[in-house]
Short mmCIF file of C-alpha atoms in Angstrom, two decimals:
data_model
loop_
_atom_site.label_atom_id
_atom_site.label_comp_id
_atom_site.label_asym_id
_atom_site.label_seq_id
_atom_site.Cartn_x
_atom_site.Cartn_y
_atom_site.Cartn_z
CA MET A 1042 -2.55 18.10 -21.64
CA PHE A 1043 -3.68 18.72 -18.39
CA ARG A 1044 -1.90 18.71 -15.12
CA ARG A 1045 -2.87 16.04 -12.57
CA THR A 1046 -4.17 18.20 -9.96
CA LEU A 1047 -6.36 20.17 -12.07
CA VAL A 1048 -8.00 16.86 -13.62
CA ALA A 1049 -8.38 15.79 -9.46
CA ALA A 1050 -9.89 19.11 -8.80
CA ALA A 1051 -12.38 18.71 -12.00
CA VAL A 1052 -13.27 15.07 -11.12
CA ALA A 1053 -13.74 16.12 -7.50
CA ALA A 1054 -16.24 18.61 -8.48
CA LEU A 1055 -18.01 16.04 -10.61
CA ALA A 1056 -18.30 13.73 -7.87
CA ALA A 1057 -19.28 16.35 -5.13
CA GLY A 1058 -21.10 14.97 -2.19
CA VAL A 1059 -20.52 11.43 -2.73
CA SER A 1060 -17.74 11.26 -0.16
CA ALA A 1061 -16.59 12.88 3.00
CA TYR A 1062 -13.28 14.44 3.62
CA ALA A 1063 -10.43 11.56 3.80
CA ALA A 1064 -6.96 11.64 5.00
CA ASN A 1065 -4.20 12.35 2.53
CA PRO A 1066 -2.32 9.43 1.47
CA PHE A 1067 0.51 11.26 -0.78
CA SER A 1068 3.70 12.56 0.48
CA ASP A 1069 3.96 15.51 -1.99
CA VAL A 1070 0.60 16.97 -1.34
CA SER A 1071 0.45 19.07 1.94
CA THR A 1072 -2.57 20.28 3.66
CA SER A 1073 -1.81 23.83 2.47
CA ASP A 1074 -2.13 22.83 -1.31
CA TRP A 1075 -5.33 24.21 -2.81
CA ALA A 1076 -6.25 20.78 -4.11
CA TYR A 1077 -5.40 18.79 -0.86
CA GLN A 1078 -9.10 17.84 -0.02
CA ALA A 1079 -9.77 16.84 -3.97
CA VAL A 1080 -6.90 14.67 -4.21
CA SER A 1081 -7.42 12.97 -0.79
CA GLN A 1082 -11.12 12.38 -1.05
CA LEU A 1083 -10.60 10.75 -4.87
CA SER A 1084 -7.87 8.86 -3.51
CA ASP A 1085 -10.01 7.57 -0.58
CA GLN A 1086 -12.68 6.41 -3.18
CA GLY A 1087 -10.25 4.43 -5.19
CA ILE A 1088 -10.59 7.09 -8.25
CA VAL A 1089 -7.23 8.50 -8.56
CA GLU A 1090 -4.02 6.57 -7.81
CA GLY A 1091 -0.67 7.68 -6.84
CA TYR A 1092 2.88 6.40 -7.96
CA PRO A 1093 4.71 3.43 -6.21
CA ASP A 1094 6.81 5.83 -4.24
CA GLY A 1095 3.72 7.17 -2.42
CA THR A 1096 3.67 10.68 -4.55
CA PHE A 1097 0.99 11.96 -6.68
CA ARG A 1098 3.04 14.41 -9.04
CA GLY A 1099 0.44 16.94 -9.43
CA GLN A 1100 2.47 18.92 -11.96
CA ARG A 1101 2.97 16.17 -14.39
CA ASN A 1102 0.91 16.00 -17.52
CA ILE A 1103 -1.84 13.38 -17.67
CA THR A 1104 -2.39 11.00 -20.42
CA ARG A 1105 -5.65 10.13 -22.36
CA TYR A 1106 -4.89 6.62 -21.18
CA GLU A 1107 -4.64 7.94 -17.49
CA LEU A 1108 -7.76 9.79 -17.83
CA ALA A 1109 -9.73 6.98 -19.14
CA GLN A 1110 -8.69 4.88 -15.94
CA ILE A 1111 -10.12 7.53 -13.82
CA ILE A 1112 -13.33 7.57 -16.09
CA ALA A 1113 -13.36 3.80 -15.86
CA ARG A 1114 -13.29 4.08 -11.96
CA LEU A 1115 -16.22 6.72 -11.97
CA MET A 1116 -18.44 4.44 -14.29
CA ALA A 1117 -17.94 1.58 -11.71
CA ASN A 1118 -19.46 3.78 -9.32
CA GLU A 1119 -22.09 5.66 -11.25
CA ASP A 1120 -24.82 4.30 -9.06
CA GLN A 1121 -23.60 6.63 -6.45
CA PHE A 1122 -24.20 9.64 -8.78
CA ASN A 1123 -27.39 11.70 -9.55
CA ALA A 1124 -28.68 11.82 -12.99
CA GLU A 1125 -26.54 14.96 -14.10
CA GLN A 1126 -23.70 13.67 -12.98
CA ARG A 1127 -24.24 10.32 -14.65
CA ALA A 1128 -24.83 12.28 -17.98
CA THR A 1129 -21.48 13.86 -17.71
CA ILE A 1130 -19.71 10.55 -17.23
CA ASP A 1131 -21.49 9.12 -20.10
CA LYS A 1132 -20.03 12.07 -22.19
CA LEU A 1133 -16.73 11.45 -20.87
CA ALA A 1134 -16.96 7.76 -21.84
CA GLY A 1135 -18.00 8.37 -25.29
CA GLU A 1136 -15.12 10.68 -25.95
CA TYR A 1137 -12.64 8.21 -24.31
CA ALA A 1138 -14.43 4.93 -25.77
CA ASP A 1139 -11.14 3.72 -27.59
CA GLU A 1140 -9.20 4.01 -24.32
CA LEU A 1141 -11.78 2.26 -22.40
CA ASP A 1142 -12.12 -0.25 -24.85
CA ASN A 1143 -8.12 -0.96 -24.46
CA LEU A 1144 -8.76 -1.25 -20.84
CA GLY A 1145 -11.47 -3.86 -21.27
CA VAL A 1146 -14.42 -1.37 -20.16
CA ARG A 1147 -17.44 -1.49 -22.58
CA VAL A 1148 -19.14 1.76 -22.43
CA SER A 1149 -22.51 0.43 -23.37
CA ASN A 1150 -22.33 -2.33 -20.51
CA LEU A 1151 -19.86 -2.50 -17.92
CA GLU A 1152 -18.88 -6.04 -17.07
CA ASN A 1153 -20.00 -6.05 -13.65
CA LYS A 1154 -23.62 -5.15 -14.78
CA VAL A 1155 -26.26 -7.33 -16.08
CA GLY A 1156 -28.75 -5.03 -18.07
CA ASN A 1157 -29.47 -1.94 -15.62
CA ILE A 1158 -28.32 -3.73 -12.42
CA SER A 1159 -25.02 -3.26 -10.97
CA TRP A 1160 -23.70 -5.64 -8.28
CA SER A 1161 -21.06 -5.31 -5.34
CA GLY A 1162 -20.66 -7.06 -2.15
CA ASP A 1163 -18.38 -8.21 0.80
CA ALA A 1164 -17.55 -11.15 2.91
CA ARG A 1165 -15.62 -11.57 6.21
CA VAL A 1166 -14.61 -14.29 8.52
CA ARG A 1167 -14.16 -13.26 12.08
CA TYR A 1168 -12.82 -14.53 15.44
CA MET A 1169 -13.95 -12.80 18.48
CA ASP A 1170 -12.76 -13.62 22.30
CA PHE A 1171 -15.17 -12.10 24.91
CA GLY A 1172 -12.52 -12.32 27.69
CA GLY A 1173 -12.96 -14.09 30.94
CA ASN A 1174 -15.71 -16.89 30.94
CA LYS A 1175 -17.77 -15.26 28.26
CA GLY A 1176 -16.52 -17.63 25.67
CA ASP A 1177 -15.24 -17.05 21.99
CA GLN A 1178 -16.87 -17.35 18.51
CA TRP A 1179 -15.78 -18.14 14.90
CA ASP A 1180 -18.32 -16.64 12.47
CA GLY A 1181 -18.76 -15.74 8.89
CA ARG A 1182 -20.78 -13.30 6.74
CA MET A 1183 -21.27 -12.56 3.17
CA ARG A 1184 -23.39 -9.72 1.85
CA ILE A 1185 -24.34 -8.96 -1.88
CA GLN A 1186 -25.95 -5.79 -2.93
CA ALA A 1187 -27.94 -5.19 -6.36
CA SER A 1188 -28.81 -1.53 -7.39
CA ALA A 1189 -31.56 -1.53 -10.22
CA GLN A 1190 -31.79 1.51 -12.16
CA VAL A 1191 -35.61 2.37 -12.73
CA ASN A 1192 -35.19 5.77 -14.60
CA ASP A 1193 -32.78 8.49 -14.41
CA ASN A 1194 -33.96 9.51 -10.91
CA THR A 1195 -34.90 6.39 -9.35
CA ARG A 1196 -33.35 3.29 -8.33
CA VAL A 1197 -34.00 0.12 -6.17
CA VAL A 1198 -31.45 -1.24 -3.74
CA GLY A 1199 -31.39 -4.58 -2.07
CA ARG A 1200 -28.82 -6.43 0.13
CA LEU A 1201 -28.76 -10.02 0.74
CA ARG A 1202 -27.04 -11.31 3.73
CA THR A 1203 -25.83 -14.68 5.11
CA ASP A 1204 -24.39 -15.12 8.59
CA MET A 1205 -23.15 -18.26 10.10
CA ASN A 1206 -21.57 -19.67 13.33
CA PHE A 1207 -18.49 -21.84 12.06
CA ARG A 1208 -18.49 -23.57 15.56
CA ASP A 1209 -22.52 -24.09 16.02
CA ASP A 1210 -25.03 -26.59 14.41
CA ASP A 1211 -26.76 -25.30 11.04
CA SER A 1212 -29.60 -23.86 13.00
CA THR A 1213 -27.68 -20.90 14.01
CA ASP A 1214 -27.21 -19.87 10.39
CA SER A 1215 -29.56 -17.22 8.81
CA THR A 1216 -30.32 -15.62 5.44
CA TYR A 1217 -32.10 -12.67 5.06
CA MET A 1218 -32.42 -9.08 3.54
CA ASP A 1219 -30.83 -6.52 5.67
CA ALA A 1220 -31.44 -3.58 3.04
CA LEU A 1221 -34.14 -3.17 0.68
CA TYR A 1222 -35.57 0.33 -0.48
CA VAL A 1223 -36.65 2.70 -3.27
CA ASP A 1224 -33.93 5.49 -3.82
CA HIS A 1225 -35.42 8.63 -5.62
CA GLN A 1226 -33.42 11.70 -6.41
CA PHE A 1227 -35.29 15.26 -6.44
CA GLY A 1228 -32.99 17.35 -8.14
CA ARG A 1229 -29.32 17.75 -6.79
CA ALA A 1230 -30.05 18.48 -3.26
CA VAL A 1231 -32.73 16.27 -1.96
CA ASP A 1232 -32.46 12.19 -1.97
CA VAL A 1233 -35.14 9.95 -0.12
CA GLN A 1234 -34.94 6.35 0.53
CA ALA A 1235 -37.97 4.34 1.51
CA GLY A 1236 -38.01 0.88 2.91
CA ARG A 1237 -35.53 -1.16 5.09
CA VAL A 1238 -32.75 1.25 5.23
CA GLY A 1239 -29.47 1.45 7.03
CA VAL A 1240 -28.95 3.94 9.79
CA VAL A 1241 -25.80 4.54 11.96
CA PHE A 1242 -25.33 6.45 15.18
CA GLY A 1243 -21.94 7.23 16.40
CA ASP A 1244 -19.06 8.35 14.20
CA GLN A 1245 -16.64 5.38 15.25
CA ALA A 1246 -17.62 2.57 13.68
CA GLY A 1247 -21.47 3.02 14.60
CA TRP A 1248 -20.22 3.37 18.26
CA LEU A 1249 -23.57 3.92 19.95
CA PHE A 1250 -25.81 2.03 17.18
CA GLY A 1251 -24.97 0.31 13.97
CA ASP A 1252 -27.27 -2.69 13.80
CA ALA A 1253 -27.18 -4.65 10.56
CA LYS A 1254 -30.78 -4.70 9.96
CA GLY A 1255 -31.30 -1.01 10.27
CA MET A 1256 -34.72 0.56 10.25
CA ASP A 1257 -37.94 -0.05 8.50
CA GLY A 1258 -39.26 3.59 7.33
CA VAL A 1259 -38.30 6.71 5.27
CA LYS A 1260 -35.04 8.42 5.42
CA ALA A 1261 -34.17 11.68 3.53
CA ARG A 1262 -30.71 13.44 2.75
CA VAL A 1263 -30.67 17.23 2.09
CA ASN A 1264 -27.25 18.38 0.49
CA PHE A 1265 -26.65 22.08 1.07
CA ASP A 1266 -23.27 21.80 -0.63
CA GLN A 1267 -20.48 19.49 -0.75
CA ASP A 1268 -19.57 20.14 2.86
CA SER A 1269 -22.73 20.15 4.57
CA TYR A 1270 -25.83 17.95 4.72
CA VAL A 1271 -28.89 16.63 6.86
CA ASN A 1272 -30.61 13.25 7.58
CA VAL A 1273 -33.97 13.18 8.76
CA GLY A 1274 -36.13 9.70 9.15
CA PHE A 1275 -38.64 7.93 10.70
CA GLY A 1276 -39.50 4.31 11.09
CA ARG A 1277 -39.25 1.05 13.11
CA PHE A 1278 -35.78 -0.33 14.37
CA ASN A 1279 -35.60 -4.05 13.57
CA ALA A 1280 -35.06 -6.55 16.20
CA SER A 1281 -31.58 -7.23 16.94
CA SER A 1282 -29.58 -9.51 19.24
CA SER A 1283 -29.28 -6.63 21.76
CA GLY A 1284 -30.60 -3.12 22.05
CA VAL A 1285 -33.82 -1.61 20.40
CA LYS A 1286 -36.30 -4.09 19.59
CA ASP A 1287 -39.19 -3.13 17.09
CA HIS A 1288 -39.48 0.39 18.49
CA ASP A 1289 -40.38 3.44 16.56
CA ALA A 1290 -38.13 6.31 16.45
CA PHE A 1291 -37.68 9.69 14.57
CA PHE A 1292 -34.02 10.94 14.08
CA ALA A 1293 -32.18 13.88 12.56
CA GLN A 1294 -28.54 13.97 11.79
CA GLY A 1295 -26.20 16.88 10.54
CA ARG A 1296 -22.61 17.00 9.38
CA THR A 1297 -20.73 19.89 8.13
CA ASN A 1298 -16.91 20.54 7.38
CA ILE A 1299 -15.29 23.53 9.08
CA GLY A 1300 -11.97 23.61 6.95
CA THR A 1301 -10.66 20.20 7.53
CA SER A 1302 -12.49 19.16 10.45
CA THR A 1303 -16.22 17.71 10.52
CA LEU A 1304 -18.73 18.52 13.02
CA GLY A 1305 -21.64 16.40 13.55
CA VAL A 1306 -25.17 16.85 15.66
CA ASP A 1307 -27.57 13.76 16.21
CA TYR A 1308 -31.35 13.76 17.63
CA ILE A 1309 -33.07 10.74 18.27
CA ARG A 1310 -36.59 10.42 19.72
CA PHE A 1311 -38.52 7.05 20.45
CA THR A 1312 -41.96 7.38 20.21
CA GLY A 1313 -42.98 4.83 22.70
CA ASP A 1314 -45.02 2.83 19.81
CA GLU A 1315 -43.65 -0.66 19.95
CA ASN A 1316 -44.71 -4.14 18.86
CA GLU A 1317 -46.09 -6.66 21.71
CA ALA A 1318 -42.96 -8.13 22.29
CA GLY A 1319 -40.88 -4.91 21.65
CA THR A 1320 -38.88 -3.01 24.58
CA LEU A 1321 -36.48 -0.35 24.55
CA ASN A 1322 -33.02 -2.50 25.10
CA THR A 1323 -34.38 -5.17 27.27
CA GLY A 1324 -30.81 -6.12 28.18
CA TRP A 1325 -29.29 -2.83 28.98
CA HIS A 1326 -31.92 -0.34 29.47
CA ALA A 1327 -31.94 3.13 27.75
CA GLY A 1328 -34.26 4.89 30.12
CA ASP A 1329 -38.04 4.98 29.47
CA ASP A 1330 -39.96 4.17 26.16
CA ASN A 1331 -40.14 7.73 25.07
CA ALA A 1332 -36.17 8.41 25.35
CA GLU A 1333 -34.80 11.54 23.80
CA LEU A 1334 -31.06 11.40 22.91
CA LEU A 1335 -28.86 14.38 21.79
CA GLY A 1336 -25.60 13.91 20.45
CA ALA A 1337 -22.33 15.83 19.09
CA SER A 1338 -19.06 14.58 17.43
CA LEU A 1339 -16.02 16.30 16.01
CA ASN A 1340 -13.16 14.90 13.75
CA VAL A 1341 -10.20 16.88 13.53
CA PRO A 1342 -7.36 15.66 10.81
CA PHE A 1343 -3.76 17.16 11.06
CA ASN A 1344 -1.21 15.59 8.51
CA ASN A 1345 -1.48 11.91 9.10
CA PHE A 1346 -3.17 12.16 12.32
CA ARG A 1347 -6.65 12.67 13.38
CA VAL A 1348 -8.35 13.45 16.82
CA PHE A 1349 -12.00 12.40 17.32
CA GLY A 1350 -14.63 12.40 19.95
CA GLU A 1351 -18.45 12.31 20.60
CA TYR A 1352 -20.81 12.98 23.36
CA TRP A 1353 -24.34 11.76 23.80
CA LYS A 1354 -26.98 12.55 26.62
CA ASN A 1355 -30.49 10.92 27.43
CA THR A 1356 -32.33 13.94 28.39
CA THR A 1357 -35.46 12.05 29.61
CA THR A 1358 -34.20 9.34 31.83
CA PRO A 1359 -34.79 10.00 35.54
CA SER A 1360 -31.72 8.29 36.66
CA ASP A 1361 -28.02 9.57 36.89
CA TYR A 1362 -26.78 7.19 34.18
CA ASP A 1363 -27.57 9.64 31.26
CA THR A 1364 -24.36 10.34 29.22
CA ALA A 1365 -21.88 8.52 27.18
CA TRP A 1366 -18.77 9.81 25.47
CA ASN A 1367 -15.37 8.76 23.66
CA ALA A 1368 -12.17 10.43 22.60
CA GLY A 1369 -9.43 9.21 20.52
CA LEU A 1370 -6.48 9.48 18.46
CA GLY A 1371 -5.92 8.02 14.98
CA TYR A 1372 -3.18 7.77 12.60
CA GLY A 1373 -2.90 6.80 8.83
CA HIS A 1374 -5.75 5.55 6.43
CA VAL A 1375 -6.37 2.46 5.05
CA ASN A 1376 -7.35 2.51 1.06
CA PRO A 1377 -8.58 -1.32 0.32
CA LYS A 1378 -7.60 -0.77 -3.29
CA ALA A 1379 -4.14 0.15 -2.04
CA PRO A 1380 -2.29 -2.85 -0.55
CA GLY A 1381 -0.09 -1.76 2.14
CA THR A 1382 -1.94 1.11 3.60
CA TRP A 1383 -3.04 1.00 7.24
CA GLN A 1384 -4.62 3.04 10.13
CA LEU A 1385 -4.61 2.85 13.72
CA ASP A 1386 -7.12 4.30 16.20
CA VAL A 1387 -7.32 4.38 20.02
CA ALA A 1388 -10.11 5.78 22.00
CA TYR A 1389 -11.32 5.83 25.60
CA ASN A 1390 -15.20 5.13 26.27
CA ASP A 1391 -17.42 6.21 29.18
CA VAL A 1392 -20.80 4.62 28.61
CA ASP A 1393 -23.98 5.22 30.88
CA ARG A 1394 -26.73 2.39 30.94
CA ASP A 1395 -29.38 4.75 29.92
CA VAL A 1396 -28.00 5.96 26.96
CA TYR A 1397 -26.37 3.00 25.06
CA PHE A 1398 -29.32 1.31 23.15
CA GLY A 1399 -27.83 -1.49 21.21
CA GLY A 1400 -26.17 -3.09 18.24
CA THR A 1401 -22.79 -1.22 18.19
CA GLY A 1402 -20.76 -1.45 15.26
CA LEU A 1403 -17.76 -2.34 17.11
CA THR A 1404 -17.18 -6.09 16.84
CA THR A 1405 -15.03 -6.98 19.93
CA GLY A 1406 -18.53 -7.42 21.68
CA THR A 1407 -17.00 -5.07 24.49
CA LEU A 1408 -20.33 -3.45 25.10
CA LEU A 1409 -22.50 -6.19 24.41
CA ALA A 1410 -20.65 -8.56 26.56
CA PHE A 1411 -21.24 -6.45 29.56
CA SER A 1412 -24.76 -5.50 29.07
CA LYS A 1413 -26.52 -8.37 30.95
CA ASP A 1414 -24.39 -7.88 33.92
CA GLY A 1415 -26.63 -5.08 35.81
CA ALA A 1416 -23.56 -2.52 35.02
CA THR A 1417 -24.76 1.29 35.26
CA ASN A 1418 -21.76 2.59 33.74
CA VAL A 1419 -18.68 0.78 31.81
CA ARG A 1420 -15.51 2.58 30.94
CA PHE A 1421 -12.92 0.94 28.92
CA TRP A 1422 -10.14 1.66 26.12
CA ASN A 1423 -10.10 0.07 22.72
CA ALA A 1424 -7.89 -0.11 19.80
CA MET A 1425 -8.77 -0.78 16.33
CA ALA A 1426 -6.16 -1.52 13.31
CA ASP A 1427 -6.70 -2.16 9.66
CA VAL A 1428 -4.25 -3.03 6.73
CA ALA A 1429 -4.94 -3.66 3.26
CA LEU A 1430 -2.89 -6.90 2.50
CA GLU A 1431 -3.91 -6.97 -1.13
CA LYS A 1432 -6.17 -5.07 -3.31
CA ASN A 1433 -9.57 -5.24 -1.65
CA VAL A 1434 -8.40 -7.71 1.12
CA VAL A 1435 -8.18 -5.85 4.55
CA LEU A 1436 -7.09 -7.26 8.06
CA HIS A 1437 -9.14 -5.68 10.93
CA GLY A 1438 -8.37 -5.97 14.69
CA GLU A 1439 -10.04 -4.61 17.82
CA TYR A 1440 -8.89 -4.96 21.23
CA ALA A 1441 -10.78 -3.69 24.36
CA PHE A 1442 -8.83 -3.32 27.60
CA ALA A 1443 -8.70 -1.75 31.16
CA ALA A 1444 -12.51 -1.93 31.63
CA LYS A 1445 -14.22 -0.97 34.78
CA ALA A 1446 -17.72 -1.46 35.44
CA ASP A 1447 -20.05 0.18 38.11
CA ASN A 1448 -22.62 -2.24 40.07
CA ALA A 1449 -20.94 -5.00 38.16
CA ASP A 1450 -17.63 -7.12 37.96
CA ASP A 1451 -15.08 -5.41 35.87
CA PRO A 1452 -15.24 -7.04 32.46
CA SER A 1453 -12.08 -8.91 31.24
CA ASP A 1454 -10.28 -7.81 28.07
CA SER A 1455 -11.72 -8.93 24.58
CA TYR A 1456 -10.52 -9.00 20.93
CA SER A 1457 -11.56 -9.52 17.43
CA VAL A 1458 -9.62 -10.36 14.33
CA THR A 1459 -11.52 -10.01 10.90
CA PHE A 1460 -10.55 -10.94 7.58
CA ASN A 1461 -12.85 -8.52 5.08
CA PHE A 1462 -13.07 -9.08 1.46
CA LEU A 1463 -14.53 -6.68 -1.01
CA PHE A 1464 -16.06 -7.26 -4.24
#
């Protein structure tokens, strides 16, 4: 028999590169333990689970049935692994076929698959109050993603999204593909996506840019080891409700772990190539059409706390409104698969007009609500809280407050409440 800690370390090595560092959810696994990062990462992915009292019990022997549960969770997420990793998972599945069968998992064809296509998705119901006289909104969203395996190294991914506003008539509803790309793995180190791919800038919920429609172009990821990677890409940002509208850009992103901390750097260069209707942020300008943005971020966890922050600068704008930064403190870690887990984050934000370029992942509408008031700088606090009410049901809340604006009226407090469902 093997110890639970040894098994966790072995599985983490198999899944290397799938997930970044995660906060520790177990009271008996300290930051000084040799398997701390492996156990935390696998818990975050829902691959290993603890006991009802919040412990991991790493010295306890693991049974074949418990190991089969871990293998089943790996199989349910096998589209995230490369060909070599999937081959290893297949061998484990064969060895533990009887136990998997008792769990209701068919080795040859998982129940969530049809042929070689795996399905996943999410849905949400959200209420937003923009504060003051800016109104409020009830809306809903559902996304269904299909991942089709073409061969050992190639897959096609598509995601269908439906948005609706519960207060307006049906004319505001829309259904579209917000992702559709080919993903090819070149060996173990390089992964290339081509088509409509997702891009996010700003580590706190896509703080600078996190628009749903992403970019039409090519994005490549190079993994140097399980702690460091670089993303590079070029394409056209798609039209959104604010910010970049059909504008070409090149970008590069790097992330590396230093101990338990994560350091990030970002580079974005807009080319000036746009369609006839496109401009760079028509609502709240981000400088000229060839803007160059540089960014850096840092996330430092300690025990159940984390300190985070990021800084951005527009190097090409002729104005003085060329920087944006935030800094915050968080506690806890929500795991959608573990009811009762929760987290809380509070941050201070200072954003100049010529840096923010639209489509932020924050759902309060805080930045968007100010964007057409002519403000040259906005400063505000925001708080975000998440709690897993049941398995795969997460309640999310955001509150933006104490906002100040230059050359515009101070914005009112705004908030949002969202129910998220994962499947």
